[in-house]
Amino acid sequence: DVKVTQSSRYLVKRTGEKVFLECVQDMDHENMFWYRQDPGLGLRLIYFSYDVKMKEKGDIPEGYSVSREKKERFSLILESASTNQTSMYLCASSYTTEFYEQYFGPGTRLTVT
Amino acid sequence: AQSVTQLGSHVSVSEGALVLLRCNYSSSVPPYLFWYVQYPNQGLQLLLKYTSAATLVKGINGFEAEFKKSETSFHLTKPSAHMSDAAEYFCAVVSGGYNKLIFGAGTRLAVHP
């Protein structure tokens, strides 16, 4: 079974803190994705990576950065957390093969106070 | 540009009744379409996908979806709802390279006795 794991299920941080969310996949997938999920908005893509050290902005990259130093690991960084970044964060991975589905981690619910 | 619209943010059915969740897409190229399900406090799980092989696609847990090009629709159905089907359902379309997905806003399905 494909497994995508995320470092924390729940996280509470203060405004201005630097926050790291980690994601690890065990299927040797080339592509990895970070989404945020908010009620009524579905999932919105923050960043994705198609290879080690390669990254592309998604639809809402402002306030976020990412790092992919190893193929299996993709980190999302909030340089200075703000209350409007309180959300559910979901990581996913996929092969590059056309129309191959994405596999999702369990999510990290981040609260910024 | 590709997009997805899910009609109805909340759907409520009785146990044993037909489930119909609506999804309309917009795509300038032949679309690849997905339905995902999210149970409470979990990540997304693939229900089924359309990749142009067959217009009627069968998925897990008794769900199926029919691709109708003329109506630009990919509605999800299940003949008889079960209490365990209560979850949030997301329709998605592949957009651009690297299997990026555009998600609909989601439909929360409630099943009552």
Short mmCIF file of C-alpha atoms in Angstrom, two decimals:
data_model
loop_
_atom_site.label_atom_id
_atom_site.label_comp_id
_atom_site.label_asym_id
_atom_site.label_seq_id
_atom_site.Cartn_x
_atom_site.Cartn_y
_atom_site.Cartn_z
CA ASP A 1 0.00 0.00 0.00
CA VAL A 2 1.10 3.52 -0.76
CA LYS A 3 1.78 5.47 2.35
CA VAL A 4 1.96 9.23 2.71
CA THR A 5 2.67 10.40 6.22
CA GLN A 6 2.62 13.87 7.72
CA SER A 7 4.65 14.84 10.75
CA SER A 8 1.78 16.10 12.90
CA ARG A 9 -1.99 15.66 12.97
CA TYR A 10 -2.57 18.77 15.07
CA LEU A 11 -0.35 21.80 15.56
CA VAL A 12 -0.85 25.04 17.48
CA LYS A 13 1.53 27.91 16.81
CA ARG A 14 1.72 31.57 17.67
CA THR A 15 1.62 34.44 15.22
CA GLY A 16 5.08 35.16 13.84
CA GLU A 17 6.50 31.71 14.51
CA LYS A 18 8.28 29.75 11.77
CA VAL A 19 6.39 26.54 11.10
CA PHE A 20 7.57 23.38 9.36
CA LEU A 21 5.18 20.77 8.04
CA GLU A 22 6.80 17.58 6.83
CA CYS A 23 5.52 14.98 4.41
CA VAL A 24 7.06 11.62 3.52
CA GLN A 25 5.96 9.13 0.85
CA ASP A 26 7.20 5.59 0.39
CA MET A 27 6.29 4.92 -3.26
CA ASP A 28 9.16 6.61 -5.08
CA HIS A 29 6.70 9.11 -6.58
CA GLU A 30 8.22 11.91 -8.62
CA ASN A 31 5.55 14.50 -7.81
CA MET A 32 4.59 15.86 -4.43
CA PHE A 33 1.98 18.48 -3.57
CA TRP A 34 0.91 20.69 -0.70
CA TYR A 35 -2.71 21.82 -0.42
CA ARG A 36 -4.69 23.75 2.10
CA GLN A 37 -8.31 22.84 2.72
CA ASP A 38 -10.86 25.37 3.94
CA PRO A 39 -14.64 24.91 4.28
CA GLY A 40 -16.48 25.84 1.11
CA LEU A 41 -13.27 26.29 -0.86
CA GLY A 42 -12.21 22.70 -1.43
CA LEU A 43 -8.49 22.04 -1.78
CA ARG A 44 -6.20 24.72 -3.11
CA LEU A 45 -2.71 24.01 -4.33
CA ILE A 46 0.05 25.87 -2.52
CA TYR A 47 3.19 24.40 -4.11
CA PHE A 48 4.24 21.25 -5.87
CA SER A 49 7.50 19.57 -6.73
CA TYR A 50 8.21 17.32 -9.70
CA ASP A 51 11.74 16.32 -8.76
CA VAL A 52 14.32 16.74 -6.03
CA LYS A 53 15.14 20.42 -5.52
CA MET A 54 12.52 21.40 -8.12
CA LYS A 55 9.41 23.32 -7.14
CA GLU A 56 6.59 25.23 -8.75
CA LYS A 57 4.10 27.68 -7.30
CA GLY A 58 0.51 26.61 -7.13
CA ASP A 59 -2.52 28.85 -6.87
CA ILE A 60 -1.90 30.32 -3.40
CA PRO A 61 1.88 30.36 -2.67
CA GLU A 62 1.98 33.67 -0.80
CA GLY A 63 3.30 33.29 2.73
CA TYR A 64 4.66 29.79 2.09
CA SER A 65 7.84 28.18 0.88
CA VAL A 66 8.83 24.56 0.29
CA SER A 67 11.85 22.35 0.33
CA ARG A 68 12.56 19.01 -1.33
CA GLU A 69 16.05 17.77 -0.63
CA LYS A 70 15.20 14.08 -0.94
CA LYS A 71 12.75 12.40 -3.29
CA GLU A 72 10.58 10.99 -0.51
CA ARG A 73 10.30 14.14 1.59
CA PHE A 74 8.54 17.44 0.89
CA SER A 75 8.41 20.19 3.49
CA LEU A 76 6.08 23.16 3.70
CA ILE A 77 7.40 26.21 5.55
CA LEU A 78 5.47 29.11 6.95
CA GLU A 79 8.16 31.74 7.44
CA SER A 80 6.07 33.87 9.80
CA ALA A 81 2.76 32.28 10.68
CA SER A 82 -0.36 34.41 10.60
CA THR A 83 -3.89 33.74 11.82
CA ASN A 84 -5.19 33.53 8.24
CA GLN A 85 -2.99 30.48 7.76
CA THR A 86 -5.09 28.52 10.22
CA SER A 87 -6.26 25.63 8.09
CA MET A 88 -6.03 21.94 7.26
CA TYR A 89 -2.89 21.15 5.26
CA LEU A 90 -2.81 18.08 3.06
CA CYS A 91 0.18 16.54 1.35
CA ALA A 92 -0.11 14.28 -1.70
CA SER A 93 2.18 12.40 -4.04
CA SER A 94 1.90 10.94 -7.52
CA TYR A 95 3.79 9.42 -10.41
CA THR A 96 4.28 11.64 -13.43
CA THR A 97 2.54 9.06 -15.66
CA GLU A 98 -0.42 10.76 -17.23
CA PHE A 99 -3.66 10.68 -15.21
CA TYR A 100 -2.08 8.75 -12.38
CA GLU A 101 -3.96 9.54 -9.20
CA GLN A 102 -2.63 11.43 -6.23
CA TYR A 103 -2.27 9.73 -2.86
CA PHE A 104 -2.96 11.82 0.21
CA GLY A 105 -1.63 11.97 3.73
CA PRO A 106 -3.96 12.28 6.74
CA GLY A 107 -3.58 16.04 7.01
CA THR A 108 -2.26 18.49 9.59
CA ARG A 109 -4.72 20.79 11.26
CA LEU A 110 -2.77 23.97 12.02
CA THR A 111 -4.09 26.63 14.36
CA VAL A 112 -2.26 29.94 14.56
CA THR A 113 -3.17 32.05 17.58
CA ALA B 1 -8.41 26.74 -18.10
CA GLN B 2 -9.86 23.73 -16.37
CA SER B 3 -12.39 24.08 -13.55
CA VAL B 4 -14.85 22.00 -11.56
CA THR B 5 -18.23 22.89 -10.10
CA GLN B 6 -19.97 20.72 -7.55
CA LEU B 7 -23.65 21.52 -7.21
CA GLY B 8 -24.84 21.33 -3.64
CA SER B 9 -22.47 21.78 -0.73
CA HIS B 10 -24.67 19.53 1.44
CA VAL B 11 -26.74 16.53 0.40
CA SER B 12 -28.86 14.50 2.80
CA VAL B 13 -30.35 11.09 1.99
CA SER B 14 -32.03 8.28 3.86
CA GLU B 15 -30.27 4.99 4.35
CA GLY B 16 -31.06 2.80 1.36
CA ALA B 17 -31.86 5.74 -0.94
CA LEU B 18 -30.08 6.67 -4.14
CA VAL B 19 -27.03 8.88 -3.78
CA LEU B 20 -26.43 11.45 -6.53
CA LEU B 21 -23.58 13.95 -6.22
CA ARG B 22 -23.19 16.37 -9.10
CA CYS B 23 -20.00 17.49 -10.78
CA ASN B 24 -19.62 19.63 -13.90
CA TYR B 25 -16.27 20.38 -15.42
CA SER B 26 -14.79 22.85 -17.83
CA SER B 27 -11.82 21.75 -19.87
CA SER B 28 -10.23 22.82 -23.12
CA VAL B 29 -8.79 19.35 -23.65
CA PRO B 30 -10.20 15.85 -23.10
CA PRO B 31 -10.43 15.73 -19.33
CA TYR B 32 -9.13 13.26 -16.81
CA LEU B 33 -11.56 13.30 -13.89
CA PHE B 34 -11.49 11.95 -10.34
CA TRP B 35 -13.80 11.51 -7.40
CA TYR B 36 -12.24 11.45 -3.93
CA VAL B 37 -13.85 10.84 -0.56
CA GLN B 38 -12.76 12.28 2.78
CA TYR B 39 -13.96 10.67 6.00
CA PRO B 40 -13.83 12.78 9.18
CA ASN B 41 -10.29 13.62 10.29
CA GLN B 42 -8.70 11.75 7.41
CA GLY B 43 -7.00 12.53 4.13
CA LEU B 44 -8.59 12.02 0.73
CA GLN B 45 -9.09 8.55 -0.71
CA LEU B 46 -9.62 7.82 -4.40
CA LEU B 47 -13.12 6.55 -5.24
CA LEU B 48 -12.77 6.32 -9.00
CA LYS B 49 -11.25 7.99 -12.05
CA TYR B 50 -12.14 8.62 -15.68
CA THR B 51 -9.31 8.30 -18.17
CA SER B 52 -11.30 8.00 -21.44
CA ALA B 53 -11.33 4.20 -21.49
CA ALA B 54 -15.04 3.86 -20.66
CA THR B 55 -17.74 6.43 -19.96
CA LEU B 56 -19.21 4.48 -17.02
CA VAL B 57 -16.63 4.09 -14.32
CA LYS B 58 -17.03 1.83 -11.32
CA GLY B 59 -15.24 2.59 -8.10
CA ILE B 60 -14.92 1.35 -4.58
CA ASN B 61 -17.73 0.93 -2.05
CA GLY B 62 -20.40 0.54 -4.76
CA PHE B 63 -19.97 4.01 -6.27
CA GLU B 64 -19.93 4.72 -9.98
CA ALA B 65 -19.81 7.78 -12.20
CA GLU B 66 -20.77 8.44 -15.79
CA PHE B 67 -18.82 10.77 -18.04
CA LYS B 68 -21.14 12.76 -20.32
CA LYS B 69 -19.23 14.92 -22.73
CA SER B 70 -22.33 16.64 -24.11
CA GLU B 71 -23.30 17.76 -20.62
CA THR B 72 -19.71 18.26 -19.36
CA SER B 73 -20.72 16.24 -16.34
CA PHE B 74 -19.25 13.48 -14.21
CA HIS B 75 -21.90 12.78 -11.57
CA LEU B 76 -21.30 10.26 -8.80
CA THR B 77 -24.00 7.76 -7.89
CA LYS B 78 -24.66 4.87 -5.57
CA PRO B 79 -27.91 2.90 -5.73
CA SER B 80 -28.34 2.44 -1.99
CA ALA B 81 -26.80 4.68 0.66
CA HIS B 82 -25.23 3.27 3.78
CA MET B 83 -24.55 5.08 7.02
CA SER B 84 -20.83 4.59 6.43
CA ASP B 85 -21.05 6.69 3.23
CA ALA B 86 -21.39 9.86 5.30
CA ALA B 87 -18.33 11.89 4.29
CA GLU B 88 -17.21 14.76 2.11
CA TYR B 89 -16.81 14.07 -1.60
CA PHE B 90 -14.59 15.98 -4.00
CA CYS B 91 -14.59 16.02 -7.76
CA ALA B 92 -11.30 16.96 -9.47
CA VAL B 93 -9.93 17.48 -12.97
CA VAL B 94 -6.33 17.22 -14.13
CA SER B 95 -4.99 20.64 -15.02
CA GLY B 96 -1.70 21.18 -16.74
CA GLY B 97 1.34 18.96 -16.42
CA TYR B 98 2.58 16.79 -13.54
CA ASN B 99 -0.97 15.57 -12.85
CA LYS B 100 -1.92 18.72 -10.99
CA LEU B 101 -5.54 18.63 -9.90
CA ILE B 102 -8.19 21.30 -9.69
CA PHE B 103 -10.75 20.42 -7.01
CA GLY B 104 -14.36 21.34 -6.61
CA ALA B 105 -15.55 22.87 -3.35
CA GLY B 106 -16.80 19.52 -2.08
CA THR B 107 -20.18 18.04 -1.18
CA ARG B 108 -20.88 16.84 2.32
CA LEU B 109 -23.11 13.79 2.29
CA ALA B 110 -25.27 13.02 5.33
CA VAL B 111 -27.06 9.67 5.62
CA HIS B 112 -29.90 9.41 8.11
CA PRO B 113 -31.71 6.30 9.32
#
